[in-house]
Amino acid sequence: MSTRTVITGIGVAAPNGLGIEDFWSATRVGKSAIGKVTRFDPASYPSRLAGEIRHFAAEELLPSRLIPQTDRMTRLALVAADWAFADAGIQPGDIPEFDMGVVTASTSGGFEFGQNELKKLWSQGSQYVSAYQSFAWFYAVNSGQISIRNGMRGPSGVVVSDHAGGLDAIAQARRQIRKGSKVILSGGFDAPICTWGWVAQISGGRLSTSTDPDRAYLPFDADASGYVPGEGGALLVLEDERTARERGARTVYGEIAGYGSTFDPKPGSDREPGLRRAVEVALADAGIEAGDVDVVFADAAGTPELDRQEADAINAVFGPHGVPVTAPKTMTGRLYSGAAPVDVVSAVLAIREGLIPPTVNVEPAPAYGIDLVTGQPRSARVRTALVLARGYGGFNSAVVVRAVD
């Protein structure tokens, strides 16, 4: 299929920045937003740090009728969708409603909304539970609310594959565009920083228990001992290149050029994890060789075993120190399904500026054998970037993002 899927609009809401320019001005210089949890008192929990979005006022950005029926995750996604369409120069009605769809990813759904309604159920009784509980917690609610708000009735859906979900959603959007849809909004958002969500995350056994924000999340570092979670994500306006050109799109950030996904073998099988194969499939789908990739945005799990697996996959494809590697999510924490779409945003902005953002606070262990960009941003000619993501339970995804002249 010769149809090229391009990115024409971006809406990003991350702990270190709201909107493209705010986010990139922080990311490009390594400004971290990880700190002590403020959305509840974390004193009684073993993990107490997160990447929180501190200055987001949904009431000032959305109609009042939407506030009581939405979780924080959905409010962030709705605002990011507004920003993405504004960036693309698209308004509801500009494109036929059945030619526009939404494909999003979510790892946890509306955790905080669900928690609050369960509190009402337990303490006050079922008659006090909001009718909106029937959908506000659900994984697909972002796709539904965005499509309703913007009159989008084309192919839509949701993908649930943990951290890999954001890339899987973008790939699904590309498939729909190749089938004839003109515009698909895609990406992922999560906001699981509430007590119920916190307990669920801790139970996975991968959260850092460090209380030092500068030494808590250290992928590829000898002191790595888990990750710091965060909230937020990004949504991308994806279009067929011809549609974008014909309507006079103001900006084409880049092309979603390749995609690959795999699933890890059963634990204890002694078979190789699936990440390397996902990378190879993505490169083949893009029609490029390993030497064509200018930077890899790593999944950066932050545990020795998973970091070792990722480094081995990168080295198997590119060779030791064969390609610059970066993990800007060390500034925000891991945003679950929102993490990889934010990395895609960083990738296209790195292409735009010719600058690889750094991995902050990390002292890379030589044993991993990767060229990790740390400390300061690195000037480089970036034309092609590879974004990696892995989900709990064995999901592996890789997306190639390429410059468009």
Coordinates of C-alpha atoms in Angstrom, one line a residue:
M1 CA 0.0 0.0 0.0
S2 CA 1.5 3.3 -1.1
T3 CA -0.7 5.6 1.1
R4 CA 1.5 7.6 3.5
T5 CA 0.1 8.4 6.9
V6 CA 1.3 11.8 8.2
I7 CA 1.0 13.7 11.4
T8 CA -0.5 17.1 10.9
G9 CA -1.6 18.0 14.5
I10 CA -0.4 17.4 18.0
G11 CA -2.0 17.7 21.4
V12 CA 0.2 16.8 24.4
A13 CA -0.3 17.1 28.1
A14 CA 2.6 15.8 30.1
P15 CA 3.9 16.5 33.6
N16 CA 6.7 18.7 32.2
G17 CA 4.5 20.7 29.8
L18 CA 1.0 21.4 28.5
G19 CA 0.9 22.0 24.8
I20 CA 3.6 21.5 22.2
E21 CA 5.9 24.4 22.9
D22 CA 5.6 24.2 26.7
F23 CA 6.4 20.5 26.5
W24 CA 9.3 20.7 24.1
S25 CA 10.9 23.7 25.8
A26 CA 11.2 21.5 28.9
T27 CA 12.0 18.2 27.2
R28 CA 14.7 19.5 24.9
V29 CA 16.8 20.7 27.9
G30 CA 16.0 17.9 30.3
K31 CA 13.6 19.6 32.8
S32 CA 12.2 17.0 35.1
A33 CA 8.8 17.0 36.6
I34 CA 9.1 14.1 39.0
G35 CA 8.3 14.8 42.6
K36 CA 6.4 13.7 45.7
V37 CA 2.8 12.8 45.0
T38 CA 0.4 15.7 45.9
R39 CA -3.0 14.3 44.7
F40 CA -3.2 12.2 47.9
D41 CA -1.0 11.7 50.9
P42 CA 1.5 9.0 50.0
A43 CA 3.1 8.7 53.4
S44 CA 1.7 5.2 54.1
Y45 CA 2.8 3.8 50.7
P46 CA 6.2 2.3 49.8
S47 CA 6.3 4.4 46.5
R48 CA 5.8 8.1 47.0
L49 CA 7.0 9.8 43.7
A50 CA 5.2 10.5 40.5
G51 CA 5.1 12.7 37.4
E52 CA 2.0 14.8 38.0
I53 CA 0.5 17.5 35.8
R54 CA 0.3 20.3 38.3
H55 CA -1.4 23.2 36.5
F56 CA -4.3 21.7 34.6
A57 CA -7.7 23.3 35.1
A58 CA -10.3 21.4 33.1
E59 CA -13.1 23.7 34.2
E60 CA -11.4 26.5 32.3
L61 CA -11.0 24.5 29.1
L62 CA -14.1 22.3 28.8
P63 CA -17.9 22.9 28.9
S64 CA -19.2 22.6 32.5
R65 CA -21.6 19.7 31.5
L66 CA -18.6 17.5 30.8
I67 CA -16.9 17.8 34.2
P68 CA -19.3 15.6 36.3
Q69 CA -19.3 12.8 33.7
T70 CA -15.5 12.5 33.1
D71 CA -12.5 11.2 34.8
R72 CA -9.3 13.3 34.9
M73 CA -7.9 11.0 32.2
T74 CA -10.7 11.9 29.8
R75 CA -10.6 15.6 30.6
L76 CA -6.9 15.6 29.7
A77 CA -7.7 13.7 26.5
L78 CA -10.5 16.0 25.5
V79 CA -8.4 19.1 25.9
A80 CA -5.5 17.5 24.0
A81 CA -7.9 16.6 21.2
D82 CA -8.9 20.2 21.0
W83 CA -5.3 21.3 20.8
A84 CA -4.5 18.7 18.2
F85 CA -7.3 19.7 15.9
A86 CA -6.4 23.4 16.3
D87 CA -2.8 22.6 15.5
A88 CA -3.9 20.8 12.4
G89 CA -6.3 23.6 11.4
I90 CA -9.3 21.3 11.4
Q91 CA -12.7 22.2 12.8
P92 CA -15.8 20.0 13.2
G93 CA -17.6 20.0 9.9
D94 CA -14.5 20.6 7.8
I95 CA -14.3 16.9 6.9
P96 CA -17.3 14.6 6.5
E97 CA -18.2 13.0 9.8
F98 CA -17.8 9.4 8.5
D99 CA -14.3 10.2 7.2
M100 CA -13.1 11.0 10.7
G101 CA -12.4 8.5 13.5
V102 CA -10.8 8.1 16.9
V103 CA -8.5 5.3 18.1
T104 CA -7.1 5.7 21.6
A105 CA -5.3 3.5 24.1
S106 CA -5.8 3.2 27.8
T107 CA -4.1 1.1 30.5
S108 CA -6.2 1.8 33.5
G109 CA -9.4 3.6 32.4
G110 CA -11.0 6.1 34.7
F111 CA -9.4 4.9 37.9
E112 CA -10.1 8.0 40.0
F113 CA -13.8 8.3 38.9
G114 CA -14.3 4.7 39.7
Q115 CA -12.7 5.1 43.1
N116 CA -14.9 8.0 44.0
E117 CA -18.1 6.3 43.0
L118 CA -17.2 3.1 44.9
K119 CA -16.7 5.2 48.0
K120 CA -20.2 6.6 47.6
L121 CA -21.5 3.0 47.1
W122 CA -19.8 1.7 50.3
S123 CA -20.5 4.8 52.5
Q124 CA -23.8 6.1 51.3
G125 CA -25.5 3.5 49.2
S126 CA -26.2 2.7 45.6
Q127 CA -28.7 5.6 45.1
Y128 CA -25.7 8.1 45.5
V129 CA -23.6 6.5 42.7
S130 CA -23.5 8.6 39.5
A131 CA -25.1 7.2 36.4
Y132 CA -21.9 8.2 34.6
Q133 CA -20.1 5.4 36.4
S134 CA -21.5 3.1 33.8
F135 CA -19.0 4.5 31.3
A136 CA -16.6 7.0 32.8
W137 CA -14.3 4.3 34.1
F138 CA -14.2 2.4 30.8
Y139 CA -11.1 2.0 28.7
A140 CA -13.0 3.2 25.6
V141 CA -14.4 6.3 27.1
N142 CA -11.8 8.7 25.6
S143 CA -12.6 7.5 22.1
G144 CA -16.3 7.9 22.8
Q145 CA -16.2 11.3 24.4
I146 CA -13.8 12.7 21.7
S147 CA -15.9 11.4 18.9
I148 CA -19.1 12.9 20.4
R149 CA -17.6 16.3 21.1
N150 CA -16.2 16.6 17.6
G151 CA -18.9 14.8 15.5
M152 CA -16.6 12.0 14.3
R153 CA -18.5 8.9 13.2
G154 CA -15.8 7.1 11.2
P155 CA -13.9 4.0 12.3
S156 CA -13.0 4.2 16.0
G157 CA -11.9 2.0 18.8
V158 CA -9.7 1.5 21.8
V159 CA -6.5 -0.6 22.3
V160 CA -5.6 -2.1 25.7
S161 CA -2.0 -3.3 25.8
D162 CA -0.5 -1.4 28.7
H163 CA 2.6 0.7 27.8
A164 CA 2.6 -0.6 24.2
G165 CA -1.0 0.5 23.7
G166 CA -0.2 4.0 22.5
L167 CA 1.8 2.7 19.6
D168 CA -0.7 0.0 18.8
A169 CA -3.5 2.6 18.6
I170 CA -1.4 4.7 16.2
A171 CA -0.8 1.6 14.1
Q172 CA -4.6 0.9 14.1
A173 CA -5.2 4.4 13.0
R174 CA -2.8 4.0 10.1
R175 CA -4.7 0.9 9.0
Q176 CA -7.9 2.8 8.9
I177 CA -6.4 5.6 6.9
R178 CA -5.0 3.0 4.4
K179 CA -8.6 1.7 4.1
G180 CA -9.9 5.1 3.1
S181 CA -10.5 7.2 6.2
K182 CA -9.3 10.8 5.7
V183 CA -8.5 11.7 9.4
I184 CA -8.0 9.6 12.5
L185 CA -7.1 11.1 15.9
S186 CA -4.9 8.6 17.8
G187 CA -2.7 8.2 20.8
G188 CA -3.2 7.4 24.5
F189 CA -3.8 8.9 27.9
D190 CA -3.8 7.7 31.5
A191 CA -4.2 9.3 34.9
P192 CA -3.9 6.7 37.6
I193 CA -2.6 8.8 40.4
C194 CA -5.2 8.1 43.1
T195 CA -5.1 5.7 46.0
W196 CA -6.9 2.9 44.3
G197 CA -4.8 3.2 41.2
W198 CA -1.7 3.5 43.3
V199 CA -2.3 0.2 45.1
A200 CA -2.8 -1.5 41.7
Q201 CA 0.5 -0.1 40.4
I202 CA 2.4 -1.1 43.5
S203 CA 1.1 -4.7 43.2
G204 CA 2.9 -5.1 39.9
G205 CA 6.2 -5.0 41.7
R206 CA 8.0 -2.6 39.4
L207 CA 7.6 0.8 41.1
S208 CA 10.6 2.5 42.5
T209 CA 10.6 3.1 46.3
S210 CA 13.2 5.7 46.2
T211 CA 12.3 9.1 47.8
D212 CA 15.0 11.0 45.8
P213 CA 13.4 12.4 42.6
D214 CA 16.8 12.5 40.9
R215 CA 17.6 8.9 41.6
A216 CA 14.3 7.2 41.5
Y217 CA 13.8 6.3 37.9
L218 CA 17.1 5.2 36.4
P219 CA 16.8 3.1 33.2
F220 CA 20.1 1.5 32.0
D221 CA 21.8 2.7 35.3
A222 CA 23.5 0.3 37.7
D223 CA 21.2 1.6 40.4
A224 CA 18.0 1.0 38.5
S225 CA 15.3 -0.4 40.9
G226 CA 12.0 0.3 39.2
Y227 CA 10.1 3.1 37.5
V228 CA 8.2 6.2 38.6
P229 CA 4.6 6.4 37.2
G230 CA 3.1 9.5 35.7
E231 CA 0.0 10.9 34.1
G232 CA -0.8 12.4 30.7
G233 CA -0.2 11.5 27.1
A234 CA -0.6 12.8 23.6
L235 CA -3.0 12.7 20.7
L236 CA -2.0 13.0 17.0
V237 CA -4.0 14.0 14.0
L238 CA -3.2 11.4 11.4
E239 CA -4.1 11.9 7.7
D240 CA -3.5 10.4 4.3
E241 CA -0.8 12.6 2.8
R242 CA -2.8 13.5 -0.2
T243 CA -5.7 14.6 2.0
A244 CA -3.3 16.8 4.0
R245 CA -1.8 18.4 0.9
E246 CA -5.2 19.0 -0.8
R247 CA -6.7 20.7 2.3
G248 CA -3.5 22.8 2.7
A249 CA -2.4 21.4 6.0
R250 CA -0.2 24.0 7.7
T251 CA 2.3 21.6 9.2
V252 CA 3.3 18.0 8.4
Y253 CA 5.4 16.9 11.3
G254 CA 6.4 13.5 10.0
E255 CA 5.2 10.1 8.7
I256 CA 4.2 7.0 10.6
A257 CA 6.4 4.9 8.3
G258 CA 6.6 1.5 9.9
Y259 CA 5.2 -0.6 12.7
G260 CA 5.9 -4.0 14.3
S261 CA 4.4 -5.8 17.3
T262 CA 5.2 -9.1 19.0
F263 CA 4.3 -11.0 22.2
D264 CA 6.9 -12.4 24.5
P265 CA 7.2 -16.2 24.9
K266 CA 6.0 -18.0 28.0
P267 CA 8.3 -17.2 31.0
G268 CA 10.8 -19.9 31.6
S269 CA 10.7 -21.1 28.0
D270 CA 14.3 -19.9 27.3
R271 CA 13.2 -18.3 24.1
E272 CA 14.3 -14.8 23.2
P273 CA 11.9 -11.9 24.2
G274 CA 10.0 -10.5 21.2
L275 CA 11.3 -6.9 21.2
R276 CA 14.0 -7.4 18.6
R277 CA 11.6 -9.0 16.2
A278 CA 9.2 -6.1 16.7
V279 CA 12.0 -3.7 15.7
E280 CA 12.9 -5.8 12.6
V281 CA 9.3 -5.9 11.5
A282 CA 8.9 -2.2 11.9
L283 CA 12.1 -1.4 9.9
A284 CA 10.9 -3.8 7.2
D285 CA 7.5 -2.2 7.1
A286 CA 9.2 1.2 6.7
G287 CA 11.4 -0.2 3.9
I288 CA 14.6 0.9 5.7
E289 CA 17.8 -0.7 7.1
A290 CA 19.1 -0.3 10.7
G291 CA 21.6 2.2 9.5
D292 CA 18.9 4.6 8.4
V293 CA 17.7 5.1 12.0
D294 CA 19.1 8.2 13.6
V295 CA 17.8 7.8 17.2
V296 CA 15.9 5.2 19.3
F297 CA 13.4 6.4 21.9
A298 CA 13.7 3.6 24.4
D299 CA 10.9 2.0 26.4
A300 CA 13.2 2.3 29.5
A301 CA 11.5 0.0 32.0
G302 CA 13.9 0.9 34.8
T303 CA 14.5 -2.6 36.1
P304 CA 17.7 -4.5 35.5
E305 CA 16.1 -7.5 33.8
L306 CA 13.9 -5.5 31.4
D307 CA 16.6 -3.0 30.7
R308 CA 19.0 -5.8 29.8
Q309 CA 16.4 -7.3 27.4
E310 CA 15.9 -3.9 25.7
A311 CA 19.6 -3.2 25.4
D312 CA 20.2 -6.7 24.0
A313 CA 17.4 -6.1 21.4
I314 CA 18.9 -2.7 20.4
N315 CA 22.4 -4.1 20.1
A316 CA 21.2 -7.1 18.1
V317 CA 19.7 -4.8 15.5
F318 CA 22.1 -1.8 15.5
G319 CA 25.3 -3.2 17.1
P320 CA 26.8 -2.0 20.3
H321 CA 26.8 1.8 20.5
G322 CA 25.4 1.7 17.0
V323 CA 22.7 4.3 17.3
P324 CA 21.9 7.1 19.8
V325 CA 19.4 6.0 22.4
T326 CA 17.3 8.3 24.6
A327 CA 14.5 8.0 27.2
P328 CA 12.9 11.5 27.8
K329 CA 10.3 9.8 30.0
T330 CA 12.8 10.0 32.8
M331 CA 11.6 13.6 33.1
T332 CA 7.9 12.6 33.4
G333 CA 7.7 9.1 34.7
R334 CA 6.1 6.3 32.7
L335 CA 2.7 7.5 31.5
Y336 CA 1.4 4.0 30.6
S337 CA -0.5 4.1 27.4
G338 CA 0.3 7.8 27.1
A339 CA 4.1 7.3 27.2
A340 CA 4.8 6.1 23.7
P341 CA 2.6 8.8 22.0
V342 CA 4.5 11.4 23.9
D343 CA 7.8 9.8 22.7
V344 CA 6.4 10.0 19.1
V345 CA 5.8 13.8 19.7
S346 CA 9.4 14.1 21.0
A347 CA 10.6 12.2 18.0
V348 CA 9.0 14.5 15.4
L349 CA 10.1 17.6 17.3
A350 CA 13.6 16.1 17.4
I351 CA 13.4 15.8 13.6
R352 CA 12.1 19.4 13.4
E353 CA 14.9 20.9 15.4
G354 CA 17.8 18.4 14.8
L355 CA 18.2 17.8 18.6
I356 CA 18.0 14.6 20.6
P357 CA 16.6 15.3 24.1
P358 CA 18.5 13.8 27.0
T359 CA 17.9 10.9 29.4
V360 CA 18.1 12.8 32.8
N361 CA 19.8 11.8 36.0
V362 CA 21.0 8.5 34.6
E363 CA 24.7 7.3 34.8
P364 CA 24.6 4.6 32.1
A365 CA 26.2 1.3 33.0
P366 CA 28.8 0.3 30.4
A367 CA 27.6 -3.3 30.5
Y368 CA 24.5 -2.4 28.5
G369 CA 26.6 -1.3 25.5
I370 CA 24.3 1.4 24.3
D371 CA 25.0 5.0 23.3
L372 CA 22.6 6.6 25.8
V373 CA 22.2 10.4 25.4
T374 CA 22.5 11.7 29.0
G375 CA 23.1 15.0 30.7
Q376 CA 22.7 17.5 27.8
P377 CA 20.7 17.4 24.6
R378 CA 22.7 16.2 21.5
S379 CA 22.6 18.1 18.2
A380 CA 22.2 15.7 15.3
R381 CA 20.7 15.4 11.9
V382 CA 17.5 13.4 12.7
R383 CA 15.5 12.2 9.8
T384 CA 14.2 8.8 11.1
A385 CA 13.4 7.8 14.6
L386 CA 12.4 4.5 16.2
V387 CA 10.0 4.5 19.2
L388 CA 9.8 1.4 21.4
A389 CA 7.2 0.4 24.0
R390 CA 6.6 -2.7 26.0
G391 CA 3.5 -3.6 28.1
Y392 CA 3.1 -5.7 31.2
G393 CA 2.6 -9.3 30.4
G394 CA 4.7 -9.4 27.2
F395 CA 3.5 -6.8 24.7
N396 CA 6.2 -5.3 22.4
S397 CA 5.6 -2.6 19.8
A398 CA 7.9 -0.4 17.6
V399 CA 7.0 2.5 15.4
V400 CA 9.3 4.2 12.8
V401 CA 8.7 8.0 12.5
R402 CA 10.2 9.6 9.4
A403 CA 10.7 13.2 8.2
V404 CA 8.5 14.4 5.3
D405 CA 9.9 16.9 2.9

